[in-house]
CSV table of C-alpha atoms in Angstrom, one decimal:
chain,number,residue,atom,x,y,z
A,1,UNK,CA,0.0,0.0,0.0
A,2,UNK,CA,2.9,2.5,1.1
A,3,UNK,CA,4.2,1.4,-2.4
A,4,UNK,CA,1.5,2.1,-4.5
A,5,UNK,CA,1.4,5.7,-2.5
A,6,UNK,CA,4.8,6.7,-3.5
A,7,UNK,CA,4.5,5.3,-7.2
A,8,UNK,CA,1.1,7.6,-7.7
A,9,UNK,CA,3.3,10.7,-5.9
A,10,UNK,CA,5.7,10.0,-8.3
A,11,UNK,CA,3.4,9.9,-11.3
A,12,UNK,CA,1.5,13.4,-10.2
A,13,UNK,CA,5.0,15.2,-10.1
A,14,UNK,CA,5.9,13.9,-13.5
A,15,UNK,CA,2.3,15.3,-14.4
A,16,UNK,CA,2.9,18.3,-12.8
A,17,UNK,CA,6.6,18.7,-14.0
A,18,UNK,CA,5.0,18.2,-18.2
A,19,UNK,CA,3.0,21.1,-17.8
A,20,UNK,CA,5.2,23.6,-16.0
A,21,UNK,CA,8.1,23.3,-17.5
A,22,UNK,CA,6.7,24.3,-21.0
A,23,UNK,CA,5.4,26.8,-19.6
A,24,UNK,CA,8.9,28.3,-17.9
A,25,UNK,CA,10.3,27.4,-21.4
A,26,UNK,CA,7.4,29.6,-23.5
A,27,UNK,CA,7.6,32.4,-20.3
A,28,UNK,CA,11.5,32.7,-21.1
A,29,UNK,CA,11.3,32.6,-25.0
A,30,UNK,CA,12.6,36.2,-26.5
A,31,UNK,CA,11.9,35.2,-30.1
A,32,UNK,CA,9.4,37.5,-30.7
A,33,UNK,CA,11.7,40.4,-28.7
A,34,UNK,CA,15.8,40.3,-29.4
A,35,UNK,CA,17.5,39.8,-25.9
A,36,UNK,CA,20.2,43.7,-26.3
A,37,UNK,CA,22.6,44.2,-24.1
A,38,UNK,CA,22.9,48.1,-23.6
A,39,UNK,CA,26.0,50.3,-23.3
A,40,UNK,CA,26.2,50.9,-19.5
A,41,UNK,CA,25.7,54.4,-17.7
A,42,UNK,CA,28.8,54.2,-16.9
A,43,UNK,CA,30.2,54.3,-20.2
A,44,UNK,CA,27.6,56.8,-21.4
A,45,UNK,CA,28.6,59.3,-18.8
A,46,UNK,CA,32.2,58.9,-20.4
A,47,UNK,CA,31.2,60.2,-24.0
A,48,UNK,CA,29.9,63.9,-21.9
A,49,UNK,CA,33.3,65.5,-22.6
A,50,UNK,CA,33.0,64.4,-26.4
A,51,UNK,CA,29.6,65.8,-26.8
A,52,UNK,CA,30.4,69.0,-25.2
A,53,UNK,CA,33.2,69.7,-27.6
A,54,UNK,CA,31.4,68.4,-30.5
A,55,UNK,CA,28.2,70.7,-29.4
A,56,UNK,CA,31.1,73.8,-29.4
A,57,UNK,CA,32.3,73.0,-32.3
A,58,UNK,CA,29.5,72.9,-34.5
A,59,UNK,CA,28.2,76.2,-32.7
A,60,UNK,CA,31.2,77.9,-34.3
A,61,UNK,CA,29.4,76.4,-37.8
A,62,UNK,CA,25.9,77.8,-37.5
A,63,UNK,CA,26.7,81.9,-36.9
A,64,UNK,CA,22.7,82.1,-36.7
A,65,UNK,CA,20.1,82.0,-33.9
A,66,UNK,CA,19.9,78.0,-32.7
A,67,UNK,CA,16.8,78.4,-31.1
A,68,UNK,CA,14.8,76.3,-33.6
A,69,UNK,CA,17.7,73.7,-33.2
A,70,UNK,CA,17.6,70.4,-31.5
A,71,UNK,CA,19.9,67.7,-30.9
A,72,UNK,CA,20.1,64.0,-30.6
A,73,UNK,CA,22.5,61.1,-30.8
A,74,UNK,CA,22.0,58.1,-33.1
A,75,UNK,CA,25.0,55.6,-33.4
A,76,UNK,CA,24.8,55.8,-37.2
A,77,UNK,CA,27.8,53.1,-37.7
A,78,UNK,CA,26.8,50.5,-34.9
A,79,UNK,CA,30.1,50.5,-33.4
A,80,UNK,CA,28.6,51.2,-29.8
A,81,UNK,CA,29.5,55.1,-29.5
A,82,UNK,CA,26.6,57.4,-31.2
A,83,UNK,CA,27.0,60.4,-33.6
A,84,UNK,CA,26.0,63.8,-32.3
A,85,UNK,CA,22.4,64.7,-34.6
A,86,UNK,CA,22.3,68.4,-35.2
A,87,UNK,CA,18.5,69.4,-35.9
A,88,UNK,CA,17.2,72.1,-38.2
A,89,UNK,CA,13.5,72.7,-39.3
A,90,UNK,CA,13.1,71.0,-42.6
A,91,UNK,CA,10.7,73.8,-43.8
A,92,UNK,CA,7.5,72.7,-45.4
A,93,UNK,CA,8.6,69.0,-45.7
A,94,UNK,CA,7.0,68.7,-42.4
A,95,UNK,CA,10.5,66.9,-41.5
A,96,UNK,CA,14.0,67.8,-39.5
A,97,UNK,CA,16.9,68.3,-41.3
A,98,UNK,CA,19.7,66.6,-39.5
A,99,UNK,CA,23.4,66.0,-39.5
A,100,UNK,CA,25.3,63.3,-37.9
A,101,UNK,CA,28.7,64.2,-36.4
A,102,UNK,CA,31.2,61.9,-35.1
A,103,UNK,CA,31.7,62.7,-31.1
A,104,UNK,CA,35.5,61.4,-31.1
A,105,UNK,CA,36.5,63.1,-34.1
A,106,UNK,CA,34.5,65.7,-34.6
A,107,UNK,CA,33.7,64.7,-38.4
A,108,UNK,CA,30.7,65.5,-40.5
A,109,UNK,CA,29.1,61.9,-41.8
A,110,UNK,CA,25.7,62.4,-42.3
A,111,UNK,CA,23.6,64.4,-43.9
A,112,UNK,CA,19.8,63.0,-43.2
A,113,UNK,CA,15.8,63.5,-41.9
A,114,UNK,CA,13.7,62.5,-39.6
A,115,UNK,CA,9.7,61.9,-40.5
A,116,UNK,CA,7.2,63.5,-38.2
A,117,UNK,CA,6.4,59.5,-37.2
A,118,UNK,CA,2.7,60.0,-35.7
A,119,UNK,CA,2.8,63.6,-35.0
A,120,UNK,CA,6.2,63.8,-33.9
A,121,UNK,CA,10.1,63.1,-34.6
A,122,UNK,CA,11.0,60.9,-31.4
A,123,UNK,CA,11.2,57.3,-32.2
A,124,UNK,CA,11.4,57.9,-36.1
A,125,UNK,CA,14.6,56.7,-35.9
A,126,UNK,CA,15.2,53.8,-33.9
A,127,UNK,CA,17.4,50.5,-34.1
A,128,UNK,CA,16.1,47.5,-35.6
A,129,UNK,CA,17.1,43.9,-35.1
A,130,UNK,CA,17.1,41.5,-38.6
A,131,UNK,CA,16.8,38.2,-36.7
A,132,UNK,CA,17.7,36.6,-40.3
A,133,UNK,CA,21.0,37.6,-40.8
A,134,UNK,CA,21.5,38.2,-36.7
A,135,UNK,CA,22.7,42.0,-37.2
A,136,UNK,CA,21.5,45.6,-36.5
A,137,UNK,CA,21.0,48.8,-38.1
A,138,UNK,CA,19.3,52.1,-37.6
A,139,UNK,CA,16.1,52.3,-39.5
A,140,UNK,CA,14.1,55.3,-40.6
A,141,UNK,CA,10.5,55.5,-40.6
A,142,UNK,CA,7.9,58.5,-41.0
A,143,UNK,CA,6.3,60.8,-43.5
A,144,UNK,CA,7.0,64.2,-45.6
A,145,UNK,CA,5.5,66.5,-47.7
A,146,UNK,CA,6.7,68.1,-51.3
A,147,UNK,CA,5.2,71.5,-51.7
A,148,UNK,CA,0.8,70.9,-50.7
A,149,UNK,CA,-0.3,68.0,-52.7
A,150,UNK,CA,2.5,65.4,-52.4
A,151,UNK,CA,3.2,63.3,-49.9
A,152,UNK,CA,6.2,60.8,-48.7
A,153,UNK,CA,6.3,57.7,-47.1
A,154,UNK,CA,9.7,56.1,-46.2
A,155,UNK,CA,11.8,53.3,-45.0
A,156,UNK,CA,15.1,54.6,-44.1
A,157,UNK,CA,18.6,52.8,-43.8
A,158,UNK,CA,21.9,54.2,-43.8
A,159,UNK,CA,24.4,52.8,-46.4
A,160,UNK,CA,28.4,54.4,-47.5
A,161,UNK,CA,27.8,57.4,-49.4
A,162,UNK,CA,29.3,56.9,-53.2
A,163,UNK,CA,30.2,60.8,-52.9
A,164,UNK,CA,30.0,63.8,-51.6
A,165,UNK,CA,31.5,65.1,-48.1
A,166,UNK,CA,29.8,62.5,-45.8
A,167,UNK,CA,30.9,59.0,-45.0
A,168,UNK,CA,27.2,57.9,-45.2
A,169,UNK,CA,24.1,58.6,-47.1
A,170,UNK,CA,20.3,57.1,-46.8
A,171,UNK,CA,18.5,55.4,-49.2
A,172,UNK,CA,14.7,54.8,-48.9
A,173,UNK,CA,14.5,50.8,-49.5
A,174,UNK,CA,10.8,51.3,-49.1
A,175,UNK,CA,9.1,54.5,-50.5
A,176,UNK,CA,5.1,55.4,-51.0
A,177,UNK,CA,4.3,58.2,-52.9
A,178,UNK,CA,1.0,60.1,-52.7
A,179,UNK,CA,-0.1,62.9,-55.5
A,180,UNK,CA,-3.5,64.4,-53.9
A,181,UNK,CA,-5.9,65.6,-55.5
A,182,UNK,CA,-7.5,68.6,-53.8
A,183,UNK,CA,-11.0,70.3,-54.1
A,184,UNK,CA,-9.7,74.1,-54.1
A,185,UNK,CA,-13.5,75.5,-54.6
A,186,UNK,CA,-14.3,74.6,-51.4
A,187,UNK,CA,-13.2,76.8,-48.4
A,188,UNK,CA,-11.1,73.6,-46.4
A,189,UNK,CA,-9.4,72.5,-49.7
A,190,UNK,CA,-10.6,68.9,-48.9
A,191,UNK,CA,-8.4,66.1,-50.1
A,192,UNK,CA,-10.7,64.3,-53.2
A,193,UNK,CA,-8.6,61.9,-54.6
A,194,UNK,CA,-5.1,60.0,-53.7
A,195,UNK,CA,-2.9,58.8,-56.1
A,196,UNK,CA,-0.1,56.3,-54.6
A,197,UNK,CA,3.1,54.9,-56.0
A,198,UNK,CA,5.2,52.5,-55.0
A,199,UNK,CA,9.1,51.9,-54.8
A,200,UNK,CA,11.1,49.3,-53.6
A,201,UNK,CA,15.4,50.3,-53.7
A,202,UNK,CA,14.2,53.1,-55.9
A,203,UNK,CA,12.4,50.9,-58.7
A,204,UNK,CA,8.7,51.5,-59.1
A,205,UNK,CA,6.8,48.2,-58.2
A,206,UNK,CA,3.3,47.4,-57.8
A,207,UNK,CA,1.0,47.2,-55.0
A,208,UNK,CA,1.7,43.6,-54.4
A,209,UNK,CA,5.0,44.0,-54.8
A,210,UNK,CA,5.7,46.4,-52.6
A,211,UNK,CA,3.4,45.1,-49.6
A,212,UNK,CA,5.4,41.4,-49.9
A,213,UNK,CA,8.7,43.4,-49.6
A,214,UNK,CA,7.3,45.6,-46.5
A,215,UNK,CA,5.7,42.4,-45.2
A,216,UNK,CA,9.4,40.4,-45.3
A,217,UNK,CA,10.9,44.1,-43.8
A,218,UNK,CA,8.4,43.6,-40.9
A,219,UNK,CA,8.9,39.5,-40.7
A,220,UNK,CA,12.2,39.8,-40.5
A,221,UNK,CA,12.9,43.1,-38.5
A,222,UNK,CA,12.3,44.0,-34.5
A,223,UNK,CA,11.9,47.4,-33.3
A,224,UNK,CA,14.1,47.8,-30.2
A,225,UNK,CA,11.8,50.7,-29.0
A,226,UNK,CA,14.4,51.8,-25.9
A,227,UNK,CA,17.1,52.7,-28.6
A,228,UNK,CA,14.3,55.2,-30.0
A,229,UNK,CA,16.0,58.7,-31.0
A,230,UNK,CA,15.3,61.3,-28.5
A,231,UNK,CA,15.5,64.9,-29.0
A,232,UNK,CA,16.3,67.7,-27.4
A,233,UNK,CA,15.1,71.1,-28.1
A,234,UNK,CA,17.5,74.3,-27.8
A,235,UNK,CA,14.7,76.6,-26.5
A,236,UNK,CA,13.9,74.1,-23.9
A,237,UNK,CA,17.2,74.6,-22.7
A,238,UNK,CA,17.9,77.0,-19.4
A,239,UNK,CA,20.7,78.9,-21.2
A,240,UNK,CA,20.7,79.9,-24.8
A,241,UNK,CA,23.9,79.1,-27.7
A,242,UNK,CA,26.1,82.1,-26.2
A,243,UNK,CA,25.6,81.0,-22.9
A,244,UNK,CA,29.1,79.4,-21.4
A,245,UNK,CA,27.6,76.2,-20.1
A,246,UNK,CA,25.2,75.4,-23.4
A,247,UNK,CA,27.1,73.0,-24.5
A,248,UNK,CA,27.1,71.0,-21.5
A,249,UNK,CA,23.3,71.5,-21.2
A,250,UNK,CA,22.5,69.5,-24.4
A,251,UNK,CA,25.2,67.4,-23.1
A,252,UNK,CA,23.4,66.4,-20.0
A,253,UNK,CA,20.2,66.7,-21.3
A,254,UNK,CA,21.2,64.0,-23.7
A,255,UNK,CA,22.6,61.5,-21.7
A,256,UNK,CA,19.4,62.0,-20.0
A,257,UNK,CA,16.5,61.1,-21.8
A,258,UNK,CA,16.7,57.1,-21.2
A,259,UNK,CA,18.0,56.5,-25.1
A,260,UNK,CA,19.6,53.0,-24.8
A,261,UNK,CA,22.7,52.1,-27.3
A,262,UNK,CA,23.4,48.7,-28.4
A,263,UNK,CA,27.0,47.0,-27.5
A,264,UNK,CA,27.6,45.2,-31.1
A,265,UNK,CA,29.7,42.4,-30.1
């Protein structure tokens, strides 16, 4: 009897051990969410001097008013240390104008935007994960406007620029774009009619087209929302460009915000 007792006590914890363990094993599964490891405060704190004599320098550059200016940092190479992003108004575009400088040398790589994504410009550059070929890059995504009836939809990525100053460019690997058609009799000028193209690497496609390669971008890609750029505007600032300690404001303020950076290993 004592033996059947220890045999059935047995048979429940092997019963009990099939259903937790896949459980633990589903709980800990990051497949749908790449595990990052971040670059540590620590080390962020260390790249305060750099910024502060990139902001400087690139002050002396811009002899105008830098009120309407904001800055970021975006590590445009992946190589674990991010570019100082200098932030102009992009005029009617509806976008910011930015330009990526390297904080240990000081160099200008990158001219580039950033879409108002969903009203505004945080987060429309953030780092992505491509789980197929186990690598990461900074991808672009938001909207623009040419002149009142056009408007842009892009997928951003940063490749080696084949000219010019900078040591990188963008290329929109995925582009929508719309021609509208607009009532102008009326006294809202109502949107009537919406004419869309489509372009994959900068070849027109077709609908279907297009959607399989945005379907396979999306597949294949994971947002890694805490490395989302973060920006930070002059005027909100305590102390304006000629002030002695602005520099180190947008300094501080940067290493603020929470913007993780990945450690590429």
């Amino acid at each position: 009897m004592k033996e059947k007792k220890i045999l059935m006590r047995v048979v429940q914890l092997i019963i009990v051990a099939a259903i937790i363990i896949p459980l633990v094993i589903v709980a800990f599964s990051k497949d749908e969410k790449p595990s990052s490891d971040f670059v540590p405060v620590k080390q962020k704190q260390e790249w305060k001097a750099s910024i502060i004599e990139t902001v400087n320098d690139v002050k002396e550059q811009f002899q105008y008013d830098m009120d309407g200016f904001a800055f970021a940092l975006l590590d445009v190479d992946m190589d674990s240390t991010p570019e100082l992003v200098v932030a102009s108004p992009g005029g009617s575009s509806g976008s910011l104008a930015l330009q990526g400088y390297d904080i240990i040398t000081g160099e200008y790589e990158l001219f580039f935007s950033a879409g108002n994504l969903l009203g505004e410009w945080d987060g429309s550059w953030c780092v992505y994960k491509d789980i197929k070929e186990n690598k990461y890059e900074p991808i672009g995504i938001g909207s623009s406007k040419g002149g009142y009836e056009l408007r842009f939809d892009n997928v951003l990525r940063i490749v080696p620029a084949a000219q010019g100053d900078c040591a990188y460019d963008t290329e929109a690997f995925l582009r929508k774009e719309h021609s509208l058609q607009i009532d102008y009799k009326q006294e809202d000028f109502p949107e009537t009619h919406d004419e869309v193209e489509y372009f994959v690497n900068g070849e027109k496609v077709t609908f279907d087209e297009y959607h399989t390669q945005y379907d396979t971008f999306i597949l294949n890609n994971i947002r890694i929302p805490e490395t989302e750029i973060k920006f930070v505007f002059s005027g909100d600032l305590a102390c304006e460009k000629d002030d002695e300690g602005f520099a180190e404001a947008v300094a501080e303020a940067l290493l603020a915000t929470g913007q993780e950076f990945i450690v590429v290993k």
